Amino acid sequence: MEPADYAWRSAADLAELLRQRVISPVELVDAVLDRIEKRNPSLNAVVHLGVDDAKAAARAAERDLRSGETTGPLTGVPVLMKDLFDFKPGWPSTMGGVPALAANSVNDRCVFVERMEAAGAIVVGKTNSPALGARAVTDNRLFGPTSTPFDTTRNAGGSSGGSAAAVADGLVPLAEGTDAGGSIRIPAAWTGTYGLKPSAGRVPTVARPLGFLNSAPFVTEGPITRTVADAALAMTVLAGPDPRAPHGLDGSVDFLAALDRPVTGMRVGYSPDLGTFPVDPAVAAVVAEAVESLADTGVEVMPVEVVLPVDRLELAALWHRTMAQLYLAGLEALRDNGGPDLLAAPHVHFPRALAAQLDEAAVQSAARLRQDDVLRTEIYDRLLVAWAGIDVLATPTVGSLPVCNASTGDTVGPGELAGRAVDPLIGWTLTFPFNFTGNPAASVPAGLAGGLPVGMQLVGRQFRDDDVISLSAAYERVRPWADSYAVCEARLNG
């Protein structure tokens, strides 16, 4: 095989070729690093390459494969991790391109790195994200914006935009996403990739000093891939409890078996707007067509009414208030562990909106936090009503097409959509309500509108990650999207 043949292989294919010694981990990692060097400048997806570490890991993987000993399911497969609250010893940790943290490093491993490396995967670098992951696009003052490979003047979405763009452009087959409001699903929609947010607790969140960091709203790690099968393979590695995580699911899900499980008779409810979110007509048309295609899998598709207790603007405000407490805790921990005190002058270090949220979080009352939890409970209960009689809820992932990148490090989403006001940081997405509830959800490629990717969100009942995987895989069989990446490959070839 030629190195160029590696780019569009799935992680599962590469793992098998490595096991059969058709290719070697050293050759594969060299090819991946070379492709990143050539193609990343037009995307700005990868912000750190751990060349020496990756090459050393490749040599070790080659020795393991030659020895004939049992190896992990991803031995020798290159992956990327996210540069946010995600760590690998000796590697930079800028928390989303915060200039004051350009030289920051954390002597720890996040769960993604721990479990991927234990499975034999080789982490080759870190991907771009917005400051503290506080918006649904990827841009920051240190590294700048990340572009979708489908149009490099437009943003890849966020906060896992670097990971999604890298996967869509064939740099790696699998990359880390983290999701507190849609940060896996939103960039998956804008890059034509598959992004899976598992049920809350399916992949443990290990955080200190605030060990309960992941619960308000629910934060989780998950895979961004080009195939549903690769996401299922990644979940066999990532899922499972960890005694360090106070909230975790102990039940097992056979993700690989779910790929081939028939979905005939499954009931899919379709909400085009969750009752409150405006959607660009071009996006709505593509998603409506994709929903019609779901019927070809054997499921029963029906309209479903969603009535949330407040409108999209109040929902976005609630998300910002709850997330600001997480940002505050992270920055306090950074300061208390000898790092810079960014809270002393947040307006110096962060975009204006984020700085204002930090100021508000610092003085927020316990009563207001309780009121927000009551509202979140009302959202949960209203969505339970919507789920009556259905197994999976389908919606647009994002109401907007990818926005143009700014040149200031401060790209935001639209402030108005279909003639209605939306919060420009996250209010044009239909993802974050399901971080209030913790349901499993995925974004699958629905098609293109004017050459730009559109995502369809599939949301499962509580803890039914298998339903999301099964329906996603069935949809991929009747409406495959692999050919859509040809435009990405051609970007630098003519």
XYZ file of N, CA, C and O in Angstrom, residues 122-289:
672
model
N -2.223 5.413 19.088
C -1.094 6.343 19.188
C -1.628 7.763 19.055
O -2.140 8.155 18.000
N -1.538 8.534 20.136
C -1.978 9.928 20.117
C -0.878 10.753 19.469
O 0.233 10.826 19.975
N -1.198 11.383 18.331
C -0.165 12.087 17.563
C -0.172 13.590 17.778
O 0.788 14.273 17.412
N -1.233 14.137 18.359
C -1.274 15.588 18.544
C -2.550 16.035 19.202
O -3.391 15.225 19.617
N -2.689 17.368 19.312
C -3.849 17.986 19.931
C -4.548 18.908 18.930
O -3.909 19.512 18.070
N -5.864 19.021 19.096
C -6.671 19.777 18.145
C -7.244 21.048 18.766
O -7.411 21.164 19.976
N -7.595 21.977 17.900
C -8.020 23.319 18.299
C -9.425 23.320 18.896
O -10.281 22.502 18.531
N -9.664 24.282 19.803
C -10.982 24.502 20.396
C -11.061 25.952 20.854
O -10.046 26.638 20.949
N -12.259 26.460 21.143
C -12.385 27.844 21.630
C -12.030 27.939 23.112
O -12.035 26.941 23.839
N -11.743 29.130 23.567
C -11.362 29.353 24.958
C -12.395 28.767 25.913
O -13.581 29.105 25.860
N -11.931 27.842 26.754
C -12.737 27.153 27.756
C -13.907 26.385 27.140
O -14.796 25.920 27.861
N -13.913 26.228 25.820
C -15.011 25.518 25.163
C -16.333 26.248 25.276
O -17.403 25.630 25.226
N -16.296 27.570 25.382
C -17.468 28.339 25.787
C -18.356 28.799 24.643
O -19.255 29.610 24.860
N -18.130 28.316 23.430
C -18.994 28.688 22.314
C -19.024 27.537 21.305
O -18.191 26.647 21.343
N -19.962 27.593 20.394
C -20.211 26.483 19.477
C -19.480 26.630 18.147
O -19.851 25.993 17.160
N -18.456 27.460 18.116
C -17.539 27.543 16.983
C -16.131 27.338 17.525
O -15.915 27.373 18.733
N -15.162 27.130 16.622
C -13.781 26.975 17.063
C -12.949 28.134 16.539
O -12.712 28.258 15.333
N -12.551 28.993 17.469
C -11.698 30.139 17.193
C -11.160 30.609 18.536
O -11.801 30.432 19.573
N -9.982 31.183 18.540
C -9.417 31.720 19.772
C -8.295 32.686 19.424
O -7.860 32.774 18.260
N -7.816 33.398 20.423
C -6.818 34.441 20.188
C -5.413 33.880 19.982
O -4.562 34.561 19.414
N -5.146 32.671 20.438
C -3.804 32.109 20.320
C -3.582 31.436 18.971
O -2.562 31.672 18.315
N -4.517 30.624 18.542
C -4.330 29.834 17.325
C -5.192 30.295 16.158
O -4.891 29.980 15.002
N -6.288 31.003 16.426
C -7.180 31.420 15.360
C -8.240 30.376 15.054
O -8.389 29.378 15.766
N -9.002 30.583 13.971
C -10.146 29.719 13.687
C -9.751 28.411 13.008
O -8.730 28.322 12.328
N -10.591 27.408 13.197
C -10.495 26.151 12.466
C -11.589 26.122 11.412
O -12.746 26.461 11.693
N -11.224 25.694 10.214
C -12.154 25.704 9.081
C -12.707 24.320 8.788
O -12.044 23.307 9.035
N -13.900 24.288 8.243
C -14.419 23.037 7.708
C -13.698 22.731 6.402
O -13.492 23.640 5.577
N -13.309 21.484 6.149
C -12.634 21.160 4.894
C -13.507 21.367 3.659
O -12.993 21.392 2.539
N -14.801 21.521 3.844
C -15.694 21.719 2.712
C -15.641 23.156 2.184
O -16.033 23.409 1.048
N -15.183 24.091 3.000
C -15.021 25.489 2.593
C -14.158 26.155 3.652
O -14.640 26.483 4.737
N -12.898 26.366 3.349
C -11.962 26.831 4.376
C -12.131 28.300 4.746
O -11.398 28.801 5.597
N -13.111 28.985 4.171
C -13.448 30.322 4.658
C -14.464 30.256 5.788
O -14.758 31.276 6.412
N -14.980 29.048 6.047
C -16.055 28.884 7.025
C -15.618 28.005 8.183
O -14.739 27.159 8.042
N -16.285 28.184 9.310
C -15.869 27.550 10.548
C -16.295 26.092 10.627
O -17.306 25.685 10.054
N -15.516 25.321 11.389
C -15.793 23.902 11.566
C -16.779 23.621 12.681
O -17.155 22.465 12.899
N -17.237 24.657 13.406
C -18.098 24.417 14.554
C -17.261 24.093 15.777
O -16.053 23.919 15.709
N -17.932 24.028 16.932
C -17.176 23.793 18.146
C -18.033 23.166 19.232
O -19.231 22.956 19.054
N -17.367 22.820 20.311
C -15.992 23.231 20.550
C -14.940 22.252 20.050
O -13.744 22.569 20.071
N -15.358 21.047 19.614
C -14.387 20.055 19.135
C -14.128 20.214 17.639
O -13.991 19.237 16.899
N -14.038 21.466 17.184
C -13.912 21.731 15.754
C -12.627 21.230 15.152
O -12.605 20.757 14.013
N -11.511 21.344 15.897
C -10.247 20.849 15.372
C -10.292 19.358 15.140
O -9.814 18.851 14.117
N -10.867 18.624 16.072
C -10.972 17.169 15.928
C -11.842 16.803 14.731
O -11.494 15.929 13.936
N -12.988 17.457 14.607
C -13.903 17.124 13.519
C -13.303 17.455 12.161
O -13.410 16.672 11.203
N -12.658 18.609 12.043
C -12.046 18.989 10.763
C -10.931 18.027 10.387
O -10.773 17.669 9.208
N -10.140 17.593 11.367
C -9.044 16.663 11.097
C -9.568 15.335 10.585
O -9.011 14.742 9.644
N -10.641 14.843 11.183
C -11.222 13.570 10.744
C -11.829 13.724 9.347
O -11.644 12.864 8.478
N -12.559 14.821 9.110
C -13.185 15.031 7.805
C -12.167 15.153 6.690
O -12.450 14.797 5.540
N -10.965 15.646 7.004
C -9.938 15.846 5.984
C -9.001 14.646 5.850
O -7.990 14.732 5.162
N -9.314 13.547 6.523
C -8.498 12.349 6.377
C -7.157 12.423 7.073
O -6.235 11.684 6.730
N -7.021 13.294 8.078
C -5.752 13.369 8.802
C -5.614 12.187 9.755
O -4.524 11.623 9.908
N -6.699 11.833 10.420
C -6.789 10.638 11.259
C -8.202 10.086 11.109
O -9.120 10.815 10.708
N -8.411 8.816 11.448
C -9.768 8.268 11.339
C -10.626 8.503 12.574
O -11.845 8.304 12.522
N -10.014 8.939 13.676
C -10.703 9.024 14.953
C -10.060 10.114 15.795
O -8.831 10.202 15.863
N -10.899 10.938 16.409
C -10.381 11.997 17.272
C -11.314 12.196 18.450
O -12.510 11.871 18.394
N -10.748 12.754 19.508
C -11.511 13.002 20.729
C -12.428 14.196 20.573
O -12.036 15.247 20.080
N -13.646 14.017 21.053
C -14.543 15.137 21.263
C -14.970 15.158 22.714
O -14.984 14.122 23.377
N -15.281 16.330 23.213
C -15.949 16.451 24.507
C -17.206 17.275 24.282
O -17.252 18.126 23.389
N -18.236 17.007 25.073
C -19.546 17.573 24.762
C -20.251 17.999 26.040
O -20.631 17.174 26.861
N -20.406 19.322 26.198
C -21.166 19.875 27.316
C -22.424 20.588 26.831
O -23.276 20.940 27.645
N -22.508 20.827 25.519
C -23.671 21.503 24.971
C -23.883 21.188 23.500
O -24.733 21.782 22.848
N -23.080 20.268 22.990
C -23.143 19.922 21.573
C -21.779 19.887 20.934
O -21.660 19.802 19.710
N -20.729 19.949 21.733
C -19.378 20.156 21.215
C -18.827 18.989 20.401
O -17.808 19.140 19.731
N -19.466 17.837 20.450
C -19.163 16.744 19.516
C -20.076 16.839 18.300
O -19.624 16.731 17.156
N -21.359 17.054 18.545
C -22.351 16.976 17.470
C -22.336 18.190 16.543
O -22.530 18.063 15.323
N -22.091 19.374 17.088
C -22.112 20.592 16.256
C -21.006 20.562 15.203
O -21.286 20.740 14.011
N -19.734 20.341 15.579
C -18.703 20.281 14.538
C -18.854 19.077 13.624
O -18.461 19.141 12.454
N -19.418 17.983 14.129
C -19.693 16.856 13.236
C -20.650 17.295 12.130
O -20.478 16.943 10.955
N -21.669 18.080 12.499
C -22.628 18.559 11.500
C -21.960 19.438 10.456
O -22.257 19.348 9.260
N -21.054 20.312 10.881
C -20.441 21.279 9.963
C -19.238 20.712 9.211
O -18.678 21.396 8.359
N -18.844 19.491 9.523
C -17.726 18.873 8.793
C -18.135 17.569 8.113
O -17.305 16.887 7.535
N -19.404 17.213 8.186
C -19.868 16.000 7.524
C -19.339 14.723 8.142
O -19.198 13.708 7.465
N -19.061 14.737 9.449
C -18.554 13.562 10.144
C -19.625 12.998 11.076
O -20.715 13.562 11.213
N -19.289 11.878 11.710
C -20.197 11.253 12.665
C -19.694 11.559 14.066
O -18.543 11.261 14.408
N -20.540 12.165 14.872
C -20.157 12.522 16.233
C -21.126 11.934 17.232
O -22.337 12.167 17.136
N -20.616 11.166 18.182
C -21.458 10.480 19.155
C -21.234 11.042 20.554
O -20.113 11.011 21.074
N -22.297 11.559 21.160
C -22.294 11.929 22.576
C -22.938 10.778 23.344
O -24.146 10.565 23.256
N -22.154 10.014 24.100
C -22.750 8.901 24.842
C -23.647 9.399 25.971
O -23.658 10.582 26.316
N -24.389 8.473 26.546
C -25.155 8.803 27.744
C -24.234 9.381 28.808
O -23.068 8.978 28.935
N -24.771 10.297 29.600
C -23.991 10.860 30.700
C -23.513 9.746 31.615
O -24.303 8.926 32.079
N -22.197 9.688 31.837
C -21.612 8.665 32.683
C -21.137 7.431 31.956
O -20.462 6.587 32.550
N -21.488 7.290 30.675
C -21.039 6.110 29.928
C -19.518 6.112 29.802
O -18.868 5.068 29.947
N -18.952 7.273 29.495
C -17.503 7.466 29.556
C -17.243 8.297 30.802
O -17.772 9.408 30.919
N -16.489 7.816 31.755
C -16.350 8.548 33.020
C -15.627 9.870 32.848
O -14.706 9.994 32.041
N -16.061 10.858 33.603
C -15.381 12.144 33.659
C -14.623 12.226 34.975
O -15.233 12.220 36.047
N -13.311 12.272 34.881
C -12.463 12.342 36.066
C -11.924 13.757 36.160
O -11.150 14.195 35.306
N -12.362 14.493 37.169
C -11.959 15.901 37.325
C -11.657 16.168 38.791
O -12.309 15.618 39.680
N -10.673 17.003 39.018
C -10.316 17.425 40.366
C -9.911 18.894 40.327
O -9.390 19.336 39.303
N -10.181 19.669 41.363
C -10.705 19.268 42.667
C -12.216 19.085 42.699
O -12.749 18.549 43.671
N -12.931 19.513 41.662
C -14.385 19.396 41.643
C -14.750 18.105 40.924
O -14.901 18.070 39.700
N -14.893 17.037 41.670
C -15.150 15.731 41.077
C -16.514 15.595 40.456
O -16.743 14.675 39.671
N -17.443 16.499 40.797
C -18.789 16.444 40.251
C -18.971 17.443 39.099
O -20.088 17.842 38.779
N -17.859 17.775 38.486
C -17.835 18.782 37.420
C -18.773 18.445 36.269
O -19.336 19.326 35.631
N -18.965 17.161 35.995
C -19.647 16.767 34.766
C -21.161 16.824 34.852
O -21.837 16.533 33.869
N -21.734 17.217 35.994
C -23.165 16.996 36.171
C -24.044 18.200 35.867
O -25.268 18.055 35.810
N -23.477 19.385 35.673
C -24.339 20.543 35.479
C -23.748 21.512 34.458
O -22.993 22.397 34.831
N -24.083 21.394 33.191
C -24.833 20.289 32.591
C -23.943 19.061 32.424
O -22.749 19.116 32.707
N -24.533 17.976 31.921
C -23.759 16.751 31.771
C -22.677 16.927 30.704
O -22.956 17.324 29.572
N -21.440 16.620 31.088
C -20.288 16.713 30.194
C -19.773 15.309 29.937
O -19.679 14.506 30.870
N -19.439 14.994 28.702
C -18.927 13.665 28.411
C -17.922 13.710 27.280
O -17.926 14.631 26.463
N -17.046 12.723 27.259
C -16.153 12.509 26.126
C -16.796 11.531 25.153
O -17.605 10.685 25.554
N -16.424 11.639 23.881
C -16.942 10.722 22.887
C -16.143 10.836 21.602
O -15.318 11.740 21.439
N -16.383 9.939 20.656
C -15.599 9.906 19.424
C -16.193 10.734 18.295
O -17.412 10.881 18.175
N -15.305 11.255 17.458
C -15.681 11.831 16.161
C -14.975 10.993 15.103
O -13.754 10.807 15.155
N -15.746 10.472 14.157
C -15.236 9.521 13.172
C -15.888 9.790 11.819
O -16.765 10.638 11.691
N -15.468 9.012 10.813
C -16.132 9.086 9.511
C -17.138 7.958 9.320
O -17.918 7.992 8.369
N -17.105 6.943 10.184
C -18.038 5.826 10.080
C -18.646 5.540 11.450
O -18.019 5.764 12.490
N -19.853 5.003 11.426
C -20.499 4.614 12.675
C -19.739 3.459 13.323
O -19.592 3.398 14.545
N -19.222 2.548 12.501
C -18.488 1.400 13.039
C -17.260 1.840 13.830
O -16.934 1.249 14.865
N -16.577 2.874 13.361
C -15.413 3.366 14.103
C -15.822 3.974 15.440
O -15.101 3.850 16.450
N -16.973 4.646 15.471
C -17.443 5.197 16.744
C -17.777 4.069 17.715
O -17.475 4.152 18.913
N -18.398 3.011 17.207
C -18.709 1.863 18.064
C -17.435 1.216 18.584
O -17.341 0.840 19.761
N -16.433 1.083 17.712
C -15.144 0.521 18.136
C -14.517 1.400 19.216
O -14.005 0.892 20.230
N -14.550 2.716 19.015
C -13.986 3.627 20.008
C -14.710 3.498 21.339
O -14.081 3.538 22.410
N -16.015 3.324 21.308
C -16.772 3.219 22.546
C -16.472 1.935 23.297
O -16.576 1.900 24.529
N -16.076 0.863 22.603
C -15.673 -0.348 23.325
C -14.424 -0.083 24.161
O -14.179 -0.772 25.160
N -13.654 0.914 23.751
C -12.435 1.283 24.471
C -12.728 2.314 25.562
O -12.198 2.227 26.681
N -13.582 3.284 25.249
C -13.783 4.427 26.148
C -14.788 4.167 27.266
O -14.682 4.740 28.344
N -15.784 3.333 27.013
C -16.879 3.165 27.962
C -16.465 2.304 29.146
O -15.572 1.461 29.048
N -17.150 2.525 30.249
C -16.919 1.724 31.447
C -16.604 2.587 32.639
O -16.062 3.683 32.501
N -16.937 2.132 33.836
C -16.774 2.950 35.041
C -15.327 3.147 35.414
O -14.426 2.431 34.975
N -15.105 4.156 36.239
C -13.795 4.459 36.798
C -14.030 4.846 38.256
O -14.859 5.720 38.529
N -13.340 4.215 39.194
C -13.606 4.526 40.605
C -13.338 5.979 40.975
O -13.845 6.464 41.989
N -12.567 6.691 40.148
C -12.295 8.098 40.436
C -13.453 9.004 40.058
O -13.493 10.173 40.459
N -14.386 8.488 39.265
C -15.520 9.284 38.783
C -16.756 8.960 39.621
O -17.229 7.822 39.616
N -17.312 9.944 40.344
C -18.458 9.653 41.214
C -19.732 9.331 40.456
O -20.651 8.746 41.015
N -19.799 9.731 39.194
C -20.984 9.436 38.386
C -20.557 8.619 37.186
O -19.821 9.101 36.325
N -20.994 7.367 37.135
C -20.627 6.518 36.005
C -21.626 5.398 35.845
O -22.270 4.966 36.806
N -21.775 4.931 34.621
C -22.692 3.831 34.316
C -21.928 2.520 34.341
O -20.897 2.378 33.678
N -22.450 1.550 35.087
C -21.781 0.270 35.222
C -22.337 -0.767 34.251
O -21.778 -1.834 34.087
N -23.483 -0.477 33.647
C -24.070 -1.421 32.712
C -23.283 -1.480 31.420
O -22.698 -0.493 30.977
N -23.236 -2.647 30.814
C -22.472 -2.796 29.574
C -23.390 -2.658 28.369
O -24.543 -3.104 28.389
N -22.868 -2.030 27.334
C -23.545 -1.933 26.049
C -22.631 -2.584 25.023
O -21.440 -2.266 24.955
N -23.161 -3.494 24.230
C -22.371 -4.121 23.174
C -22.465 -3.236 21.936
O -23.356 -3.405 21.096
N -21.560 -2.281 21.848
C -21.611 -1.296 20.772
C -21.415 -1.946 19.403
O -22.061 -1.555 18.422
N -20.536 -2.919 19.321
C -20.278 -3.559 18.030
C -21.478 -4.388 17.585
O -21.839 -4.390 16.400
N -22.128 -5.080 18.509
C -23.321 -5.853 18.155
C -24.451 -4.937 17.701
O -25.249 -5.308 16.823
N -24.502 -3.733 18.278
C -25.562 -2.793 17.914
C -25.483 -2.369 16.452
O -26.495 -1.974 15.859
N -24.295 -2.456 15.862
C -24.129 -2.027 14.474
C -25.027 -2.808 13.525
O -25.541 -2.256 12.537
N -25.218 -4.079 13.794
C -25.971 -4.950 12.878
C -27.351 -5.319 13.399
O -28.040 -6.134 12.794
N -27.754 -4.732 14.500
C -29.068 -5.050 15.061
C -30.168 -4.462 14.184
O -30.131 -3.279 13.830
N -31.159 -5.253 13.795
C -32.251 -4.705 12.972
C -32.990 -3.594 13.704
O -33.161 -3.641 14.926
N -33.417 -2.604 12.946
C -34.173 -1.498 13.537
C -35.628 -1.511 13.097
O -36.385 -0.592 13.427
N -36.020 -2.549 12.379
C -37.403 -2.653 11.917
C -38.365 -2.544 13.096
O -38.216 -3.237 14.109
N -39.320 -1.654 12.961
C -40.296 -1.450 14.013
C -39.930 -0.375 15.010
O -40.777 0.030 15.820
N -38.678 0.100 14.981
C -38.305 1.196 15.869
C -39.122 2.439 15.512
O -39.382 2.710 14.340
N -39.516 3.183 16.520
C -40.334 4.376 16.302
C -39.460 5.626 16.443
O -38.847 5.836 17.498
N -39.430 6.414 15.383
C -38.604 7.620 15.356
C -39.521 8.835 15.260
O -40.291 8.971 14.310
N -39.434 9.691 16.247
C -40.194 10.930 16.211
C -39.359 12.060 15.644
O -38.182 12.186 15.959
N -39.966 12.863 14.786
C -39.238 13.965 14.145
C -39.773 15.302 14.629
O -40.966 15.597 14.527
N -38.877 16.098 15.195
C -39.192 17.484 15.539
C -38.279 18.383 14.725
O -37.057 18.335 14.898
N -38.809 19.212 13.860
C -37.948 20.062 13.025
C -37.318 21.232 13.762
O -36.409 21.864 13.224
N -37.776 21.503 15.022
C -37.289 22.713 15.692
C -37.315 22.641 17.219
O -37.048 23.652 17.885
N -37.626 21.483 17.800
C -37.798 21.351 19.256
C -38.769 22.396 19.808
O -38.707 22.769 20.970
N -39.643 22.868 18.935
C -40.692 23.781 19.367
C -40.298 25.227 19.504
O -41.168 26.082 19.700
N -38.990 25.547 19.383
C -38.575 26.932 19.647
C -37.402 27.410 18.821
O -37.199 28.613 18.692
N -36.613 26.520 18.226
C -35.386 26.929 17.555
C -35.631 27.219 16.069
O -36.133 26.356 15.342
N -35.255 28.397 15.594
C -35.354 28.664 14.151
C -34.305 27.870 13.388
O -33.209 27.610 13.900
N -34.631 27.500 12.166
C -33.741 26.697 11.333
C -33.710 27.299 9.935
O -34.757 27.626 9.356
N -32.504 27.459 9.406
C -32.339 27.938 8.034
C -33.127 27.025 7.093
O -33.037 25.803 7.191
N -33.917 27.593 6.171
C -34.707 26.745 5.267
C -33.870 25.736 4.488
O -34.342 24.623 4.220
N -32.634 26.103 4.130
C -31.780 25.163 3.401
C -31.418 23.970 4.276
O -31.383 22.822 3.810
N -31.138 24.228 5.544
C -30.847 23.150 6.492
C -32.089 22.302 6.705
O -32.032 21.060 6.693
N -33.218 22.953 6.892
C -34.469 22.233 7.148
C -34.803 21.284 6.013
O -35.253 20.143 6.246
N -34.569 21.719 4.772
C -34.901 20.880 3.620
C -34.020 19.633 3.564
O -34.494 18.522 3.291
N -32.734 19.805 3.830
C -31.817 18.658 3.803
C -32.166 17.664 4.904
O -32.190 16.446 4.681
N -32.451 18.162 6.102
C -32.765 17.265 7.215
C -34.101 16.565 6.976
O -34.237 15.363 7.259
N -35.077 17.271 6.440
C -36.369 16.641 6.159
C -36.203 15.481 5.182
O -36.830 14.415 5.339
N -35.349 15.648 4.180
C -35.090 14.570 3.233
C -34.388 13.392 3.914
O -34.698 12.222 3.643
